[in-house]
Every structure is written in structure tokens, then in C-alpha cells.
Tab-separated table of C-alpha atoms and ligand atoms in Angstrom:
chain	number	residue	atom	x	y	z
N	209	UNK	CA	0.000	0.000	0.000
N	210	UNK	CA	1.074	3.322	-0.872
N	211	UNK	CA	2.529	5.714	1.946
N	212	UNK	CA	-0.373	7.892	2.741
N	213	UNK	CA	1.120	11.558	3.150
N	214	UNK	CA	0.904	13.748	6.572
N	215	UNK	CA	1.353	17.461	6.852
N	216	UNK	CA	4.574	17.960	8.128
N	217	UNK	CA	8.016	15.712	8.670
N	218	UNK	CA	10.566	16.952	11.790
N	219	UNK	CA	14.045	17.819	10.326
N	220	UNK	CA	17.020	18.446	12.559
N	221	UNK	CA	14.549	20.239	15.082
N	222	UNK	CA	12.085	21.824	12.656
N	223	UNK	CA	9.100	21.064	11.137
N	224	UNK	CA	9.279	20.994	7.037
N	225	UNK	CA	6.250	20.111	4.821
N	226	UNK	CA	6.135	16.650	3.754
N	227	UNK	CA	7.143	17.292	0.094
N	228	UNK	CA	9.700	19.760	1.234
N	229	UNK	CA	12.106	16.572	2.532
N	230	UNK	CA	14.245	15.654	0.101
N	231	UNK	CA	17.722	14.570	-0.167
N	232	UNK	CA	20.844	14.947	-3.286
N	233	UNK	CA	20.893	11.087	-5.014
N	234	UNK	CA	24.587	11.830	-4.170
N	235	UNK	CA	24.026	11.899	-0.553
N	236	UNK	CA	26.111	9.336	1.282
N	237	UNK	CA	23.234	7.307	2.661
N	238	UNK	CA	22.459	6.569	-1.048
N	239	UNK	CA	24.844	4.776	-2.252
N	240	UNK	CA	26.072	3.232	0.915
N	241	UNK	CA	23.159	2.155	3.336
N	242	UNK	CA	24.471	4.740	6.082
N	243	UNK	CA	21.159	5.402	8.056
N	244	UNK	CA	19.998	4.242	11.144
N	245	UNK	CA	16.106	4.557	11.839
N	246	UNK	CA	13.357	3.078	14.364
N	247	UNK	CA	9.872	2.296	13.723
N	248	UNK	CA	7.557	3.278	16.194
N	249	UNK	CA	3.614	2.736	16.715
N	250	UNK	CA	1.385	5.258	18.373
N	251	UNK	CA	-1.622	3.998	20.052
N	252	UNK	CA	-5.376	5.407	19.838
N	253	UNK	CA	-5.818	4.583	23.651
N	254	UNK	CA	-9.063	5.208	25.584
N	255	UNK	CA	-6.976	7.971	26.886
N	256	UNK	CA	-5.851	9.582	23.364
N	257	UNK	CA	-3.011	9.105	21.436
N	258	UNK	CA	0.033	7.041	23.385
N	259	UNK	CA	3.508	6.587	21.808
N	260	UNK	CA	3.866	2.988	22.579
N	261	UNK	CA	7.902	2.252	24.175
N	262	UNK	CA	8.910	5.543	23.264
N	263	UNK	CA	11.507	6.382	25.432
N	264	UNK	CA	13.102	2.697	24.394
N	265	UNK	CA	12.912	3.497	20.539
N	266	UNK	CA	14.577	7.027	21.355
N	267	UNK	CA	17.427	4.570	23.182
N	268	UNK	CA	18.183	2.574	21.099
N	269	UNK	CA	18.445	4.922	17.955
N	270	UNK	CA	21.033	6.430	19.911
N	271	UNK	CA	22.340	3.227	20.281
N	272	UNK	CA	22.336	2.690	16.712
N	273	UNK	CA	23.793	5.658	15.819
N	274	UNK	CA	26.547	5.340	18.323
N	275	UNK	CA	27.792	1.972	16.656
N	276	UNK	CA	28.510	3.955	13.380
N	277	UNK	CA	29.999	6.822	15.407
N	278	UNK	CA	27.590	8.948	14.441
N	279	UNK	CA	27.477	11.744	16.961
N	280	UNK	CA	23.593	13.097	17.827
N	281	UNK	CA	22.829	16.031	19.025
N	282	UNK	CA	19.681	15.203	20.472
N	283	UNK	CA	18.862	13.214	24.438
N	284	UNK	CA	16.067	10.711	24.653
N	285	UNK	CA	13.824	13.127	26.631
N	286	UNK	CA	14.248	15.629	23.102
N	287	UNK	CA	13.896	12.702	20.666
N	288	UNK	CA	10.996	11.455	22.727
N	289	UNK	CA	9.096	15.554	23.136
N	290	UNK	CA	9.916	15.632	18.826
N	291	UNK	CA	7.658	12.713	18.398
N	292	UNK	CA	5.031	13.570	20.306
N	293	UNK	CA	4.685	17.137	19.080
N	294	UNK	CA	4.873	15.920	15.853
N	295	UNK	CA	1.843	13.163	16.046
N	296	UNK	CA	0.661	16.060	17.224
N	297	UNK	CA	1.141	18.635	14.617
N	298	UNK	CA	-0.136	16.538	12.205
N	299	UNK	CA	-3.233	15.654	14.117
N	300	UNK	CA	-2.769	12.108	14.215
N	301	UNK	CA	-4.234	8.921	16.164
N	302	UNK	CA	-2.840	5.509	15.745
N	303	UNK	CA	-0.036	5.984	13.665
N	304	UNK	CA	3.162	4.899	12.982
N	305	UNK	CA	6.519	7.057	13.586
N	306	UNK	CA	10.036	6.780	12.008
N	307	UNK	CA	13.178	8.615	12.946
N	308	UNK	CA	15.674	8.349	10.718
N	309	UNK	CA	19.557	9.509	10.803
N	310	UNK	CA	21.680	9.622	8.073
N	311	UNK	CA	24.572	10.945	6.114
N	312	UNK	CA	23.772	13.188	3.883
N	313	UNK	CA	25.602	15.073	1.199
N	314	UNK	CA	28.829	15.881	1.178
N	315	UNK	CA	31.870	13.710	-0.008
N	316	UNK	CA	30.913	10.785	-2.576
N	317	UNK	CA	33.486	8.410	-0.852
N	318	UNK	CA	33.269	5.447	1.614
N	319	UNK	CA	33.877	6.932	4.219
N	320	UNK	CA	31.090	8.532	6.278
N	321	UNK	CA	32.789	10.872	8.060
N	322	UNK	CA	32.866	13.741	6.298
N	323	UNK	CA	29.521	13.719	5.440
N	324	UNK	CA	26.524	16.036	7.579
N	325	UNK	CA	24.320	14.223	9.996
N	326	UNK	CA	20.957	14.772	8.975
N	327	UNK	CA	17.482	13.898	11.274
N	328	UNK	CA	14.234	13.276	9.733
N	329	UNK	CA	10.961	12.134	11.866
N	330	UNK	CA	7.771	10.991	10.022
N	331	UNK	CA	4.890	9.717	11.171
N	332	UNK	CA	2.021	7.807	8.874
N	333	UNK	CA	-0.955	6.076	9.082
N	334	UNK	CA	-0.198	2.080	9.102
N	335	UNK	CA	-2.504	-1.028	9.858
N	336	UNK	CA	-1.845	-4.890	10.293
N	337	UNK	CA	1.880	-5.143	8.457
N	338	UNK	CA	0.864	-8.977	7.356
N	339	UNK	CA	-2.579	-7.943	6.366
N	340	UNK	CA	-5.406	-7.663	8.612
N	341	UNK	CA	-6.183	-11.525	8.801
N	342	UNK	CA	-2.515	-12.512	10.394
N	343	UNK	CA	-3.366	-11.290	13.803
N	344	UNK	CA	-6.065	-13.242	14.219
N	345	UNK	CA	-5.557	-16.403	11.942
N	346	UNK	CA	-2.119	-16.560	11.809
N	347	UNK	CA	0.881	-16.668	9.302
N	348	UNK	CA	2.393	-19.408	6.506
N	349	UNK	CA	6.146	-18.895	6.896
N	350	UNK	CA	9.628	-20.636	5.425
N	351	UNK	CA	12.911	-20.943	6.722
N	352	UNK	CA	15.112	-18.604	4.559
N	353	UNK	CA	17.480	-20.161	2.261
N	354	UNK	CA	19.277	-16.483	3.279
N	355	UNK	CA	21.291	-16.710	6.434
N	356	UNK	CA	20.685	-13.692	8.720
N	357	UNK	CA	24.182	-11.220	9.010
N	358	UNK	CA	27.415	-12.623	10.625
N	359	UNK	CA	28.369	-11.294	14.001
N	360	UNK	CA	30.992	-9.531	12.887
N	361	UNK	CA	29.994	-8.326	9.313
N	362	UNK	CA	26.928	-5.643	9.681
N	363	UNK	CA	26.056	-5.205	13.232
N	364	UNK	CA	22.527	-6.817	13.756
N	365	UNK	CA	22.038	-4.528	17.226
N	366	UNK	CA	21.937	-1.677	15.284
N	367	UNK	CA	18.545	-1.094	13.691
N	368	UNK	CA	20.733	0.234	10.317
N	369	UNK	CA	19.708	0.772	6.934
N	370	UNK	CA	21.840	-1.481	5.249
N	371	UNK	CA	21.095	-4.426	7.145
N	372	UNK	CA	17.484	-4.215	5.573
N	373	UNK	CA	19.285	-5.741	1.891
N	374	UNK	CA	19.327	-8.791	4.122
N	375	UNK	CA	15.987	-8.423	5.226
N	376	UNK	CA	14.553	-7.794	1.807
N	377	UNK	CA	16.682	-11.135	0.440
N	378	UNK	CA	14.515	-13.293	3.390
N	379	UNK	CA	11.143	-11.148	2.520
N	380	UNK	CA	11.143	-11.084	-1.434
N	381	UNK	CA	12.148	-15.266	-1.542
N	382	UNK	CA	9.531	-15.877	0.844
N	383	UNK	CA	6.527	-13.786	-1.166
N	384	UNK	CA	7.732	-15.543	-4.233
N	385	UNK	CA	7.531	-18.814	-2.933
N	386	UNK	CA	3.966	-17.727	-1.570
N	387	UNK	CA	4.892	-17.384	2.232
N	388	UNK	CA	3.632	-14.517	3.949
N	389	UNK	CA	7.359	-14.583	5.810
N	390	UNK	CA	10.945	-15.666	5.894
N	391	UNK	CA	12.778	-17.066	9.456
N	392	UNK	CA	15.977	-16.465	9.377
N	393	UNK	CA	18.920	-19.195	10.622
N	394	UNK	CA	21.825	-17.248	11.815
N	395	UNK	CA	25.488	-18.216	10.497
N	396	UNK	CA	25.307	-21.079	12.738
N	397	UNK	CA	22.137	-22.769	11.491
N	398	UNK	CA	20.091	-21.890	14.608
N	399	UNK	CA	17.011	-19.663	14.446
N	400	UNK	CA	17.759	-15.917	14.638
N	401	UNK	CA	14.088	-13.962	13.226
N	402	UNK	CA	12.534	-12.761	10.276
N	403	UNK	CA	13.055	-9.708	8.308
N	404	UNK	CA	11.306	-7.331	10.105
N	405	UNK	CA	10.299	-9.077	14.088
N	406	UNK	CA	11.613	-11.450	16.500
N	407	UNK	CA	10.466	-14.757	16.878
N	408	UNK	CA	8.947	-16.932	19.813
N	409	UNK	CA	7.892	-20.693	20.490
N	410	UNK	CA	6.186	-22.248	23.264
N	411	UNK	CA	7.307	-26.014	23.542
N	412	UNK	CA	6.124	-28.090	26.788
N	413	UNK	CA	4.224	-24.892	28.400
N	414	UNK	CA	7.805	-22.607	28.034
N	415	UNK	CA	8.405	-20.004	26.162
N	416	UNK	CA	11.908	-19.387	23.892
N	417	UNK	CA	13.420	-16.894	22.385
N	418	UNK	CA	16.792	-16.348	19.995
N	419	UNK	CA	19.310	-14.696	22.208
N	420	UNK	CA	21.110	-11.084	20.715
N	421	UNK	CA	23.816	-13.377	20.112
N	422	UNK	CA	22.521	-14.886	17.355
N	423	UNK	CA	22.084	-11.720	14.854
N	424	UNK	CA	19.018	-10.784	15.969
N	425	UNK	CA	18.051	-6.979	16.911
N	426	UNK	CA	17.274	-6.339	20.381
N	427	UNK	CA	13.450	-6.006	19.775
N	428	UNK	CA	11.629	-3.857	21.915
N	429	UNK	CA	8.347	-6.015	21.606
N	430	UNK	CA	10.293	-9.269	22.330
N	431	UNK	CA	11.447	-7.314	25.256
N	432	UNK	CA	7.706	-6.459	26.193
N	433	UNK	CA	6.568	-10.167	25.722
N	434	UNK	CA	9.387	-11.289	28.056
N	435	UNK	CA	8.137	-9.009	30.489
N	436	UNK	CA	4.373	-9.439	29.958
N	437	UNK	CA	5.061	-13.271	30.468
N	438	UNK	CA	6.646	-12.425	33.640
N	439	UNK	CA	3.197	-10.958	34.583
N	440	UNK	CA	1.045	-14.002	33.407
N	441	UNK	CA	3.704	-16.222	35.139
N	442	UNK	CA	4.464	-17.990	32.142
N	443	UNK	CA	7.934	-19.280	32.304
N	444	UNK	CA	10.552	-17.763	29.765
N	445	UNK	CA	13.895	-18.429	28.389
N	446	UNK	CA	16.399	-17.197	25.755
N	447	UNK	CA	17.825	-20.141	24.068
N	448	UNK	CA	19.754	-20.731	20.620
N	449	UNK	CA	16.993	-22.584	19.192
N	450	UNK	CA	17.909	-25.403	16.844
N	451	UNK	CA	16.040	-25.108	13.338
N	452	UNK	CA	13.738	-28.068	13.944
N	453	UNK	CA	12.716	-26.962	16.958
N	454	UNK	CA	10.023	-25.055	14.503
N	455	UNK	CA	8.386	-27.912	13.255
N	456	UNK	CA	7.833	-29.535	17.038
N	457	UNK	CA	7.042	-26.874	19.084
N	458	UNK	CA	3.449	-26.468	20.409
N	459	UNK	CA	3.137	-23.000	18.974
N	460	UNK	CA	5.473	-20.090	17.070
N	461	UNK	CA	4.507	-16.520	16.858
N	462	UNK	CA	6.700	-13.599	15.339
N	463	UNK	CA	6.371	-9.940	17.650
N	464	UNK	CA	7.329	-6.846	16.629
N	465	UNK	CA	5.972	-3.326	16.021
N	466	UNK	CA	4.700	-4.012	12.511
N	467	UNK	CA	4.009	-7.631	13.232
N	468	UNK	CA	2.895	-6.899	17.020
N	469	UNK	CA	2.276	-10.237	18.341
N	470	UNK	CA	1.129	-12.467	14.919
N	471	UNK	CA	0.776	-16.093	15.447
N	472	UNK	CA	2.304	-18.597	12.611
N	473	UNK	CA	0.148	-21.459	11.615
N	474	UNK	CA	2.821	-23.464	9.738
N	475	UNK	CA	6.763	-23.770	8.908
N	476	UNK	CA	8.105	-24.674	4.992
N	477	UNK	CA	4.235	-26.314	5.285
N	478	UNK	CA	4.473	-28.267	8.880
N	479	UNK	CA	1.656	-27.334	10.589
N	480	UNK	CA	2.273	-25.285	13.927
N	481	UNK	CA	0.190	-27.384	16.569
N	482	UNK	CA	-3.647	-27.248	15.729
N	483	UNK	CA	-2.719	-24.832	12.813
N	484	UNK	CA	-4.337	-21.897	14.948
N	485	UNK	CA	-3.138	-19.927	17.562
N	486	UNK	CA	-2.468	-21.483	20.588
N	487	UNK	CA	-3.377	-21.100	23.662
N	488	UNK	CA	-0.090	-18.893	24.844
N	489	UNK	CA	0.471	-17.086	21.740
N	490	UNK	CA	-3.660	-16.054	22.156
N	491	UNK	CA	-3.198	-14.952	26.073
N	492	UNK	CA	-0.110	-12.720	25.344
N	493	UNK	CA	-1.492	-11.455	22.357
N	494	UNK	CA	-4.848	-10.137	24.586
N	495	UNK	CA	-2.627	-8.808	27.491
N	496	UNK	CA	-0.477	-6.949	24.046
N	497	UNK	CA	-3.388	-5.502	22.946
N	498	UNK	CA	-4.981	-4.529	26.175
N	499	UNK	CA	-2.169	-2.945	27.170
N	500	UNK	CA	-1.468	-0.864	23.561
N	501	UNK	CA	-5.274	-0.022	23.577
N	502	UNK	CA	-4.961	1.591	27.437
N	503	UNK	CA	-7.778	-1.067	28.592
N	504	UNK	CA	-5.261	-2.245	31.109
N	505	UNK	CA	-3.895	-0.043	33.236
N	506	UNK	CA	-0.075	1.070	31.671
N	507	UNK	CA	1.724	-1.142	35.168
N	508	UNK	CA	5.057	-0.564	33.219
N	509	UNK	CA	4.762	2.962	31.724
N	510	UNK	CA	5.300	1.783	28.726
N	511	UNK	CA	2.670	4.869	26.956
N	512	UNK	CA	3.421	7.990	25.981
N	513	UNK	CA	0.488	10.523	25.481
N	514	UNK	CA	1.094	12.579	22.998
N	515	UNK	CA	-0.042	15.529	24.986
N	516	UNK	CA	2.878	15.219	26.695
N	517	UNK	CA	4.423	18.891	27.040
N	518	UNK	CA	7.928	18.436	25.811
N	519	UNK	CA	9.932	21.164	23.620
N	520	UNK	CA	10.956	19.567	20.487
N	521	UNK	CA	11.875	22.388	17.902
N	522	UNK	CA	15.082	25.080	18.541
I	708	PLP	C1	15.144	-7.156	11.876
I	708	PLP	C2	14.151	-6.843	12.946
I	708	PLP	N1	14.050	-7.667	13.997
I	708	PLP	C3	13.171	-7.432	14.990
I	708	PLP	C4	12.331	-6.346	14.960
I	708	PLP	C5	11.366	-6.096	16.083
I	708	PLP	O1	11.812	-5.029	16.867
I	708	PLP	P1	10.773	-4.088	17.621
I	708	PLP	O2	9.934	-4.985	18.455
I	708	PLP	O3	11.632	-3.199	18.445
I	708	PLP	O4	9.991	-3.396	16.598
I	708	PLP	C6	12.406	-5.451	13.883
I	708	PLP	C7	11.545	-4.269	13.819
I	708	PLP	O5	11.974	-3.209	14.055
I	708	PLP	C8	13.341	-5.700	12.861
I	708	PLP	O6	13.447	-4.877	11.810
């Protein structure tokens, strides 16, 4: 689907009209995949609009950025206050918000430092990334015949433009094939995630996880499930997960802010337990929702309202 335009896009502390951001072809992100970004979800909450983890996203851009020695000259608390204002500014609900830093123009060679730092923010409105039936039906997905990035070779803890080639690789072999998604093995064979979320399975009443070890990034919603299962007293592990652990385990469901929490209903055509969600992946995906929505009351802070008052343009 299309991107469906907003008024106004945040640009190294000011707001700029959507059309107005634009970059040279010869800027360095361009040709070399220099960007780091987040993707963000805001909430239509009973209480208003809530920027869902906000304050984690704003981290670990930083984060990001930091790995490529790119120096920012923003805090969390003024990443966090630009986001909100600008959900705000262009009178949004539920929407979805993307930082991104990059290098811009300047020098045309490798290397990045030379070239400006420049900060966009957008926000958009975005529904169910794997269509509007995954949440509640579930997913078909394959194990990639692309491994995810080496430790060692693009760093998978940054969220970083360039590591997306890989991701695209997983996602475009897996639509041709007619999955709706590609897992991942890491270099070692074991399960790492798909091109865009993090991946859980339940197997004798536990739930497992990849660790960050194996290529995966440090996903905010697998760090929210973790926690929510905490709450519901399900046990919880990290694990290296061997690749055939997929086609025995009781239940597999891929998290994520696009994916949220979307159960998967078979593996290269194995069937997933009953082929439905199961009984796990159903109660975390409730306590997900009821927490996102504001039906539950936010016990971690984990919302933002966008009403927040926070300065966010110099
Ligand atoms: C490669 C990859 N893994 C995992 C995730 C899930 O991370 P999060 O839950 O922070 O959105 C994403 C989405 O950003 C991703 O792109």
C-alpha cells in the first residue's frame, strides 16, 4: 500500500512540509546504506493518542547511531518531546513514527565521516503489516534459504539501513515462494528472526526466544513479551533454538511493532500445533493488545500521550 502523506516531517529540530524533505541522489546514505532509523507505533488509547515504548525506541536509535559513530545532538527526553509534538502537529491517532539519521551530502566516498548528519521524523498512518487476517488467523512462513548477518559483518544490534538488503533477500524469496514470511537461521544454522520481528515458540508450556547473540536486533516487543510473560507467570527463556525446533514446538509466533504479536500457523508447510493460535500465543497477544489499547492499566509505563508537554523544535 502506498505511503499515505501527513502534513509535516521533523528535520534536525524543525518542522518541514512533507514534500519539502528531500535529499541529493549523491548523498552518502544513497549509495552506501548509512542510516539508522526506528519504527515506532502510536496507540489510539481510551486515553488519546500514546507513543507505545517511546523512550526505548529514542534509546536505542542512539544506540544505533553510536555503533557507526555517528554523533547526535539530540537526548532521549528531546527525541521522545519531537515525536510527540509531531503526532501532534499533524493531528494524528494511531499511527506509525520513524526517525531516521543519516549521512547526507557531502563527499561521494566510503567513508562517512565527512559527510553532515541529517534527522528526519515521520509519522504515517499504518494497519496490520501482514494484512489484517494474520493477527487473528495466523501466518504461513519458510525458513530462509538467506542466512541472517554474521556477528561480525553488519552489526545486527543496530537497527541500520543497510542491514534491511538482508531483510529484503529473506522477505522477497519468501513472497515468491507464496509465504507470507521468511525465518531467518543465523550463520550457525540456529534460528535468529525474520526480516522485520523477532520470533517466539512455546514447547512443553515454556516459552523461547533467539538470544542477541545470534544476529538478531534487540526487539523492543520481544522485550515487552518477556516481560508481559513475567506478569502471566508464564515461564521464559532465551535459548539458541535449533532449526527443527520449529516444526515440534506447540506453537510459534513472530512480535514486533509491525508484526505486534502475529501467530504462525505453519513452517516450509508443517503445521504449527492445531494450525491456529495457541493457547499462549492467544493470552499474550490479549494482554499486548490490552495494554497498547490503554484497557489495562499502563503497570510498566510503557505509553506515551502525545499531549505530553515536551519542547521539540530550537
Ligand atoms: C530485523 C528486525 N528484527 C526485529 C524487529 C522487532 O523489533 P521491535 O519490536 O523493536 O519493533 C524489527 C523491527 O523493528 C526488525 O526490523
Amino acid at each position: 500500500m502506498p505511503v499515505q502523506k501527513t502534513e509535516k516531517i521533523w528535520h534536525n529540530g524543525k518542522f518541514i512540509h512533507w514534500d519539502d524533505a528531500k535529499l541529493h541522489v549523491l548523498s552518502h546514505v544513497v549509495s552506501y546504506g548509512s542510516g539508522v532509523f526506528e519504527g515506532i507505533r502510536c496507540y489510539q488509547t481510551l486515553q488519546g493518542p500514546a507513543i507505545f515504548r517511546l523512550r526505548e525506541h529514542m534509546q536505542r536509535l542512539i544506540n544505533s547511531a553510536r555503533i557507526y559513530r555517528m554523533e547526535l545532538p539530540y537526548s532521549v527526553d528531546e527525541f521522545s518531546g519531537a515525536a510527540c509534538e509531531l503526532v501532534r502537529v499533524n493531528k494524528m491517532g494511531a499511527c506509525y513514527v520513524k526517525p531516521i539519521v543519516l549521512r547526507g551530502y557531502g563527499e561521494v566516498g566510503v567513508n562517512p565521516l565527512t559527510s553532515p548528519i541529517e534527522i528526519y521524523m515521520a509519522c504515517w498512518n499504518w494497519g496490520a503489516y501482514l494484512g489484517p487476517e494474520a493477527l487473528a488467523k495466523g501466518v504461513d512462513v519458510c525458513v530462509s534459504s538467506w542466512t541472517r548477518i554474521a556477528p561480525n559483518t553488519l552489526p545486527a544490534m543496530s537497527k541500520a539501513a543497510a542491514n534491511y538488503m538482508n531483510s529484503q533477500l529473506i522477505r522477497m524469496e519468501a513472497s515468491i515462494n507464496g509465504f507470507a514470511e521468511g525465518v531467518a537461521l543465523d550463520s550457525d544454522g540456529h534460528v535468529s528472526e525474520g526480516s522485520g520481528m523477532n520470533i517466539f515458540l512455546v514447547h512443553d508450556g515454556t516459552l523461547y526466544t533467539p538470544p542477541l547473540a545470534t544476529s538478531i536486533l534487540p526487539g523492543i516487543t520481544r522485550d515487552t513479551v518477556m516481560k508481559l510473560a513475567a506478569d502471566l507467570h508464564i515461564p521464559a527463556k532465551e535459548a539458541v533454538i535449533p532449526r527443527e525446533m520449529l516444526y515440534v514446538a506447540d506453537e510459534v509466533f513472530f512480535v514486533g511493532t509491525a508484526v505486534e504479536v502475529t501467530p504462525i500457523r505453519s513452517v516450509d508447510k508443517i503445521v504449527v500445533g492445531k494450525g491456529v493460535a495457541g493457547p499462549i500465543t492467544r493470552q499474550l497477544q490479549q494482554e499486548f493488545f490490552a495494554v497498547t489499547s490503554g484497557k489495562t492499566p499502563d503497570r510498566h509505563n510503557w505509553l506515551t500521550p502525545v499531549s505530553a508537554p515536551v519542547a521539540a523544535t530550537r
